[in-house]
Short mmCIF file of C-alpha atoms and ligand atoms in Angstrom, two decimals:
data_model
loop_
_atom_site.label_atom_id
_atom_site.label_comp_id
_atom_site.label_asym_id
_atom_site.label_seq_id
_atom_site.Cartn_x
_atom_site.Cartn_y
_atom_site.Cartn_z
CA MET A 1089 0.00 0.00 0.00
CA SER A 1090 1.49 3.36 -0.98
CA ILE A 1091 1.39 6.35 1.38
CA PRO A 1092 -0.68 9.24 -0.03
CA ILE A 1093 1.51 12.34 -0.19
CA VAL A 1094 -0.32 15.60 0.41
CA VAL A 1095 1.47 18.56 -1.15
CA PRO A 1096 0.01 21.80 0.27
CA ALA A 1097 -1.46 24.14 -2.35
CA GLU A 1098 0.57 27.09 -1.04
CA LEU A 1099 3.79 25.13 -1.47
CA VAL A 1100 2.80 24.22 -5.02
CA ALA A 1101 2.12 27.87 -5.82
CA ARG A 1102 5.39 29.07 -4.25
CA LEU A 1103 7.56 26.48 -6.01
CA ARG A 1104 5.84 27.11 -9.33
CA ARG A 1105 6.84 30.76 -9.04
CA ALA A 1106 10.32 30.02 -7.69
CA THR A 1107 13.22 30.73 -10.02
CA ARG A 1108 16.17 30.13 -7.69
CA VAL A 1109 16.00 26.77 -5.94
CA VAL A 1110 18.68 24.92 -4.01
CA ALA A 1111 18.33 21.37 -2.75
CA LEU A 1112 20.46 19.85 0.01
CA THR A 1113 20.50 16.07 0.18
CA GLY A 1114 21.90 13.52 2.60
CA ALA A 1115 22.14 9.77 2.98
CA GLY A 1116 18.37 9.32 3.35
CA ILE A 1117 17.74 9.98 -0.33
CA SER A 1118 19.82 6.92 -1.24
CA ALA A 1119 18.23 4.70 1.42
CA GLU A 1120 15.58 3.48 -1.01
CA SER A 1121 18.35 2.49 -3.42
CA GLY A 1122 19.69 0.20 -0.69
CA VAL A 1123 22.58 2.41 0.49
CA PRO A 1124 22.72 2.45 4.32
CA THR A 1125 22.48 5.85 6.01
CA PHE A 1126 25.10 6.83 8.57
CA ARG A 1127 22.64 6.44 11.43
CA ASP A 1128 21.58 2.94 10.33
CA ALA A 1129 23.40 0.18 12.09
CA LEU A 1130 25.68 -1.33 9.48
CA THR A 1131 25.23 -4.95 8.61
CA GLY A 1132 27.51 -7.98 8.45
CA LEU A 1133 31.21 -7.44 8.92
CA TRP A 1134 30.76 -3.72 9.64
CA ALA A 1135 27.95 -3.96 12.22
CA LYS A 1136 30.29 -3.36 15.13
CA PHE A 1137 31.70 -0.08 13.80
CA ASP A 1138 30.23 3.40 14.11
CA PRO A 1139 30.51 4.92 10.62
CA ARG A 1140 30.99 8.38 12.05
CA GLU A 1141 34.05 7.14 13.90
CA LEU A 1142 35.57 5.56 10.80
CA ALA A 1143 35.15 8.75 8.75
CA THR A 1144 38.01 10.62 10.42
CA PRO A 1145 41.69 11.29 9.64
CA SER A 1146 42.64 9.86 13.04
CA ALA A 1147 40.85 6.55 12.31
CA PHE A 1148 42.82 6.30 9.06
CA ALA A 1149 46.09 7.15 10.83
CA ARG A 1150 45.38 4.52 13.50
CA ASN A 1151 44.18 1.77 11.22
CA PRO A 1152 44.50 2.56 7.49
CA LYS A 1153 43.69 -1.01 6.50
CA LEU A 1154 40.35 -0.99 8.37
CA VAL A 1155 39.26 2.35 6.91
CA TRP A 1156 40.44 1.48 3.36
CA ASN A 1157 38.57 -1.85 3.51
CA TRP A 1158 35.40 -0.15 4.76
CA TYR A 1159 35.42 2.20 1.77
CA ALA A 1160 36.34 -0.63 -0.61
CA ALA A 1161 33.32 -2.63 0.65
CA ARG A 1162 31.02 0.38 0.22
CA ARG A 1163 32.41 1.05 -3.28
CA ALA A 1164 31.78 -2.56 -4.25
CA ALA A 1165 28.22 -2.42 -2.87
CA LEU A 1166 27.51 0.71 -4.92
CA ALA A 1167 28.20 -1.21 -8.12
CA ASN A 1168 24.89 -3.02 -7.51
CA VAL A 1169 22.60 -0.08 -6.76
CA GLU A 1170 20.60 2.25 -8.97
CA PRO A 1171 19.24 5.78 -8.54
CA ASN A 1172 15.67 5.74 -7.20
CA PRO A 1173 12.64 7.94 -8.04
CA GLY A 1174 13.81 10.55 -5.49
CA HIS A 1175 17.10 11.06 -7.36
CA VAL A 1176 15.20 11.16 -10.66
CA ALA A 1177 12.72 13.75 -9.36
CA LEU A 1178 15.61 16.07 -8.40
CA ALA A 1179 17.15 15.59 -11.85
CA ARG A 1180 13.76 16.65 -13.27
CA MET A 1181 13.84 19.80 -11.12
CA ASP A 1182 17.30 20.55 -12.48
CA ALA A 1183 15.71 20.57 -15.93
CA LEU A 1184 12.68 22.63 -14.87
CA VAL A 1185 13.97 25.41 -12.59
CA PRO A 1186 15.92 28.18 -14.33
CA ASP A 1187 18.44 28.69 -11.50
CA PHE A 1188 18.90 25.41 -9.66
CA LEU A 1189 21.65 23.82 -7.61
CA LEU A 1190 21.75 20.43 -5.94
CA ALA A 1191 24.25 20.30 -3.07
CA THR A 1192 24.69 16.75 -1.87
CA GLN A 1193 26.54 15.42 1.14
CA ASN A 1194 26.48 11.98 -0.44
CA VAL A 1195 29.57 10.42 -1.94
CA ASP A 1196 27.73 7.69 -3.85
CA GLY A 1197 27.46 9.41 -7.26
CA LEU A 1198 23.76 8.49 -7.61
CA HIS A 1199 22.59 12.06 -8.34
CA ALA A 1200 24.89 12.34 -11.35
CA ARG A 1201 23.80 8.90 -12.52
CA ALA A 1202 20.16 10.04 -12.27
CA GLY A 1203 20.90 12.97 -14.59
CA SER A 1204 21.48 15.90 -12.22
CA ARG A 1205 23.92 18.32 -13.85
CA ARG A 1206 23.99 21.44 -11.68
CA LEU A 1207 25.39 19.46 -8.80
CA VAL A 1208 28.04 19.96 -6.12
CA GLU A 1209 29.37 17.08 -4.02
CA LEU A 1210 30.18 18.69 -0.67
CA HIS A 1211 31.80 15.60 0.86
CA GLY A 1212 33.62 14.27 -2.22
CA ASN A 1213 33.04 11.08 -4.17
CA ILE A 1214 33.86 7.55 -3.07
CA ALA A 1215 34.71 6.49 -6.63
CA ARG A 1216 37.83 8.70 -6.58
CA VAL A 1217 41.03 7.87 -4.74
CA LYS A 1218 43.71 10.35 -3.70
CA CYS A 1219 47.12 10.40 -2.06
CA SER A 1220 46.81 10.78 1.71
CA ARG A 1221 49.92 13.01 1.80
CA GLU A 1222 49.72 15.26 -1.27
CA HIS A 1223 45.96 14.93 -1.97
CA ARG A 1224 46.58 14.37 -5.69
CA VAL A 1225 43.80 12.27 -7.29
CA VAL A 1226 45.19 8.97 -8.58
CA ASP A 1227 43.50 6.98 -11.37
CA THR A 1228 45.45 3.73 -11.27
CA TRP A 1229 47.54 1.95 -8.68
CA ASP A 1230 49.11 -1.42 -8.04
CA ALA A 1231 47.34 -3.82 -5.72
CA PRO A 1232 49.63 -4.27 -2.71
CA ALA A 1233 51.05 -7.70 -1.88
CA ASP A 1234 49.92 -7.33 1.74
CA ASP A 1235 46.47 -6.28 2.93
CA ASP A 1236 47.44 -2.63 3.51
CA PRO A 1237 45.91 0.15 1.38
CA PRO A 1238 47.65 0.66 -1.96
CA ARG A 1239 50.44 3.24 -2.17
CA CYS A 1240 50.62 6.49 -4.13
CA PRO A 1241 52.60 5.81 -7.33
CA HIS A 1242 54.26 9.26 -6.98
CA CYS A 1243 55.30 9.48 -3.32
CA GLY A 1244 54.59 6.08 -1.72
CA ALA A 1245 52.11 7.35 0.90
CA PHE A 1246 48.91 5.38 1.45
CA LEU A 1247 46.04 6.09 -0.92
CA ARG A 1248 42.65 7.01 0.56
CA PRO A 1249 39.16 7.77 -0.74
CA ASP A 1250 38.62 11.32 -2.04
CA VAL A 1251 35.93 12.09 0.53
CA VAL A 1252 35.72 14.68 3.30
CA TRP A 1253 36.23 13.32 6.79
CA PHE A 1254 35.36 15.09 10.04
CA GLU A 1255 37.75 17.96 10.79
CA GLU A 1256 38.69 18.25 7.12
CA MET A 1257 37.79 21.24 4.97
CA LEU A 1258 35.09 20.86 2.34
CA PRO A 1259 36.10 21.50 -1.30
CA GLU A 1260 36.25 25.28 -1.45
CA ASP A 1261 34.52 25.73 -4.80
CA ALA A 1262 31.68 23.31 -4.00
CA LEU A 1263 30.98 24.96 -0.65
CA ALA A 1264 31.16 28.47 -2.12
CA ARG A 1265 28.65 27.56 -4.86
CA ALA A 1266 26.29 25.97 -2.33
CA GLU A 1267 26.50 28.95 0.05
CA ASP A 1268 26.00 31.45 -2.77
CA ALA A 1269 22.98 29.55 -4.16
CA SER A 1270 21.48 29.27 -0.65
CA ARG A 1271 21.89 32.98 0.07
CA ARG A 1272 20.06 33.83 -3.19
CA ALA A 1273 17.40 31.11 -3.12
CA ASP A 1274 13.65 31.67 -3.15
CA GLY A 1275 13.03 27.98 -2.46
CA THR A 1276 15.06 25.29 -0.75
CA LEU A 1277 14.55 21.55 -0.29
CA VAL A 1278 16.24 19.67 2.54
CA VAL A 1279 16.06 15.97 1.79
CA GLY A 1280 17.15 12.90 3.75
CA THR A 1281 19.67 14.50 6.06
CA SER A 1282 19.85 14.42 9.84
CA ALA A 1283 21.13 18.03 9.52
CA GLU A 1284 23.69 17.53 12.23
CA VAL A 1285 26.88 17.84 10.23
CA TYR A 1286 28.27 21.30 9.48
CA PRO A 1287 28.85 23.33 7.40
CA ALA A 1288 26.25 21.59 5.17
CA ALA A 1289 23.56 21.83 7.86
CA ALA A 1290 23.85 25.63 7.85
CA LEU A 1291 22.88 26.00 4.17
CA PRO A 1292 19.08 25.87 4.65
CA ARG A 1293 19.41 28.49 7.38
CA TYR A 1294 21.12 30.85 4.89
CA ALA A 1295 18.27 30.22 2.44
CA ARG A 1296 15.70 30.85 5.13
CA ALA A 1297 17.42 34.13 6.05
CA ALA A 1298 17.25 35.11 2.37
CA GLY A 1299 13.47 34.61 2.43
CA ALA A 1300 13.34 31.21 0.74
CA ARG A 1301 10.52 28.79 1.39
CA VAL A 1302 12.09 25.86 3.25
CA VAL A 1303 10.75 22.38 2.48
CA GLU A 1304 11.96 19.36 4.43
CA VAL A 1305 11.52 15.81 3.11
CA ASN A 1306 12.32 13.28 5.81
CA PRO A 1307 10.32 10.59 7.63
CA GLU A 1308 11.93 11.79 10.90
CA ASP A 1309 12.21 15.06 12.78
CA THR A 1310 15.54 16.93 12.46
CA PRO A 1311 17.07 20.10 13.93
CA LEU A 1312 15.89 21.91 10.77
CA SER A 1313 12.25 20.81 11.04
CA GLY A 1314 11.52 23.85 13.19
CA ILE A 1315 12.52 26.33 10.48
CA ALA A 1316 10.76 24.46 7.65
CA ASP A 1317 7.66 26.05 6.12
CA ASP A 1318 6.56 22.65 4.85
CA VAL A 1319 7.51 19.20 6.09
CA LEU A 1320 6.80 16.14 3.96
CA ARG A 1321 7.11 13.28 6.47
CA ALA A 1322 7.61 10.53 3.91
CA PRO A 1323 10.42 8.69 2.14
CA ALA A 1324 12.06 10.83 -0.54
CA GLY A 1325 11.35 8.25 -3.25
CA LEU A 1326 7.64 8.87 -2.74
CA ALA A 1327 7.55 12.51 -1.66
CA LEU A 1328 9.82 14.04 -4.33
CA PRO A 1329 8.03 12.58 -7.40
CA ALA A 1330 4.71 13.65 -5.83
CA LEU A 1331 6.09 17.15 -5.24
CA VAL A 1332 7.46 17.51 -8.78
CA ASP A 1333 4.23 16.16 -10.22
CA ALA A 1334 2.14 18.60 -8.17
CA VAL A 1335 4.25 21.61 -9.13
CA TRP A 1336 4.99 20.68 -12.75
CA PRO A 1337 2.22 18.22 -13.73
CA GLY A 1338 3.36 15.51 -16.12
CA CYS A 1339 7.07 16.23 -15.62
CA ALA A 1340 8.01 13.79 -12.82
CA SER A 1341 8.31 10.74 -15.06
CA ALA A 1342 11.17 8.43 -14.17
CA SER A 1343 11.49 7.31 -17.77
CA ALA A 1344 11.82 10.70 -19.45
CA PRO A 1345 15.45 11.85 -19.61
CA PRO A 1346 16.28 15.36 -18.41
CA THR A 1347 15.76 17.94 -21.16
CA PRO A 1348 18.84 19.39 -22.91
CA HIS A 1349 18.14 22.68 -21.05
CA ALA A 1350 19.68 21.28 -17.84
CA ALA A 1351 22.87 19.91 -19.31
CA ASP A 1352 23.38 22.98 -21.51
CA THR A 1353 22.96 25.57 -18.78
CA PRO A 1354 26.37 26.96 -17.81
CA ARG A 1355 27.45 26.11 -14.27
CA ARG A 1356 27.07 29.11 -12.02
C1 BJW B 1956 15.30 9.45 4.91
C2 BJW B 1956 14.94 8.22 4.34
C3 BJW B 1956 14.19 8.23 3.14
C4 BJW B 1956 16.10 7.82 6.11
N1 BJW B 1956 13.85 9.43 2.61
N2 BJW B 1956 14.93 10.61 4.36
C5 BJW B 1956 29.72 23.77 13.86
C6 BJW B 1956 29.13 23.32 15.01
C7 BJW B 1956 29.46 22.07 15.54
C8 BJW B 1956 30.41 21.27 14.92
C9 BJW B 1956 31.00 21.71 13.78
C10 BJW B 1956 30.65 22.94 13.27
N3 BJW B 1956 31.38 23.14 12.13
C11 BJW B 1956 32.16 22.07 11.93
C12 BJW B 1956 31.96 21.19 12.93
C13 BJW B 1956 32.65 19.86 13.03
C14 BJW B 1956 32.08 18.80 12.15
C15 BJW B 1956 30.62 18.60 12.53
O1 BJW B 1956 29.71 19.07 11.89
N4 BJW B 1956 30.38 17.82 13.57
C16 BJW B 1956 29.01 17.52 13.99
C17 BJW B 1956 28.84 16.02 14.12
C18 BJW B 1956 28.73 18.27 15.28
N5 BJW B 1956 32.22 19.13 10.74
C19 BJW B 1956 33.33 18.87 10.09
O2 BJW B 1956 34.30 18.40 10.63
C20 BJW B 1956 33.38 19.24 8.61
N6 BJW B 1956 34.57 20.01 8.33
C21 BJW B 1956 34.70 21.26 8.74
O3 BJW B 1956 33.80 21.85 9.31
O4 BJW B 1956 35.94 21.80 8.48
C22 BJW B 1956 36.32 22.92 9.26
C23 BJW B 1956 37.02 22.38 10.50
C24 BJW B 1956 38.35 22.07 10.40
C25 BJW B 1956 39.02 21.58 11.53
C26 BJW B 1956 38.33 21.39 12.74
C27 BJW B 1956 36.95 21.65 12.81
C28 BJW B 1956 36.30 22.15 11.67
C29 BJW B 1956 33.51 17.99 7.74
C30 BJW B 1956 32.30 17.13 7.78
C31 BJW B 1956 32.53 15.88 6.92
C32 BJW B 1956 31.46 14.84 7.09
N7 BJW B 1956 31.89 13.63 6.46
C33 BJW B 1956 30.97 12.48 6.41
C34 BJW B 1956 31.70 11.29 5.76
C35 BJW B 1956 31.85 11.45 4.26
C36 BJW B 1956 32.53 10.28 3.63
C37 BJW B 1956 31.74 9.00 3.74
O5 BJW B 1956 30.66 8.88 3.12
O6 BJW B 1956 32.19 8.11 4.44
O7 BJW B 1956 29.80 12.85 5.64
S1 BJW B 1956 30.28 12.04 8.01
C38 BJW B 1956 28.65 11.70 7.42
O8 BJW B 1956 27.70 12.69 7.90
C39 BJW B 1956 28.74 11.92 5.90
C40 BJW B 1956 27.40 12.53 5.60
O9 BJW B 1956 27.46 13.21 4.36
C41 BJW B 1956 27.19 13.44 6.79
C42 BJW B 1956 25.77 13.79 7.03
O10 BJW B 1956 24.98 12.65 7.30
P1 BJW B 1956 23.54 12.56 6.64
O11 BJW B 1956 23.68 12.54 5.17
O12 BJW B 1956 22.67 13.60 7.21
O13 BJW B 1956 23.10 11.08 7.05
P2 BJW B 1956 22.45 10.55 8.43
O14 BJW B 1956 22.60 9.08 8.39
O15 BJW B 1956 22.98 11.27 9.60
O16 BJW B 1956 20.90 10.93 8.32
C43 BJW B 1956 20.05 10.27 7.39
C44 BJW B 1956 18.71 10.98 7.39
O17 BJW B 1956 17.92 10.42 6.36
C45 BJW B 1956 17.93 10.81 8.71
O18 BJW B 1956 17.42 12.07 9.10
C46 BJW B 1956 16.78 9.88 8.30
O19 BJW B 1956 15.58 10.14 9.02
C47 BJW B 1956 16.62 10.21 6.85
N8 BJW B 1956 16.02 9.17 6.00
N9 BJW B 1956 15.45 7.22 5.11
C48 BJW B 1956 14.23 10.58 3.24
N10 BJW B 1956 13.81 7.11 2.52
#
């Protein structure tokens, strides 16, 4: 039985008029693709680890093999997942809203695979690997004879995933684009994030201060629920297609590819 999603008429009217929309997504949007969120207990081999404690430079310094293997297992699992209707609905919005930006905290690459083009990845991308010393992205490396992480072909330091761990700076350009879009937005969507990790969690507050309508899509309450004008308490894979269909009737289809407009619009 599917949950009926009620999209308030005032929200429909506001989003239909909106020309500058920014969406912030977190792990929850990929949950329906089968990617575990950070708050979910991990399964199998990884059940005894707290993901938030593995995603730190000190965890990697202490036990590079453990952290490398955790990311390798997640990378392998991602090979078997597909974008879901929530990702597709945001790719549709990219094609429909003149000035749109999707800022994701996710490293899984599913938004790009769904067709989102005006996209910034605030916490990097798990598919890329970089040198842990010089931070140069590395495309190929030799599998080590032992079980340690592979080594940088240039300097011999361990390689690591090109993601942002706690206490590390976010990519400057990605963060600047997300902050700029938020400060100019007239509508903002906050989807599938616990909104506890900064600086990403501050973005909807900038949009709110700029006068944007704030829409949260999350089955659970978050620290941002209190500033949201509308809260859709439903899984993103149901709520986002319903939202897009209510605002732009007939445009939420999962099968229709994004229009050329999105891909051709220069990045701002
Ligand atoms: C669904 C659903 C469905 C389920 N549909 N929804 C200001 C104040 C306090 C602290 C700080 C601050 N500024 C900076 C900090 C420190 C720190 C921080 O924020 N700590 C907090 C924990 C307090 N921030 C940082 O360190 C950041 N760097 C930084 O600020 O640099 C400056 C600095 C330098 C030196 C010292 C100090 C600061 C970096 C943050 C990097 C975060 N990295 C990770 C790992 C990425 C790589 C990887 O994937 O492994 O990013 S941690 C993890 O959290 C990951 C996520 O992107 C991020 C956010 O999690 P997210 O996406 O919200 O997931 P969950 O699991 O928490 O929530 C899922 C949600 O989905 C839930 O709400 C569900 O209900 C919902 N959901 N199913 C819709 N179907």
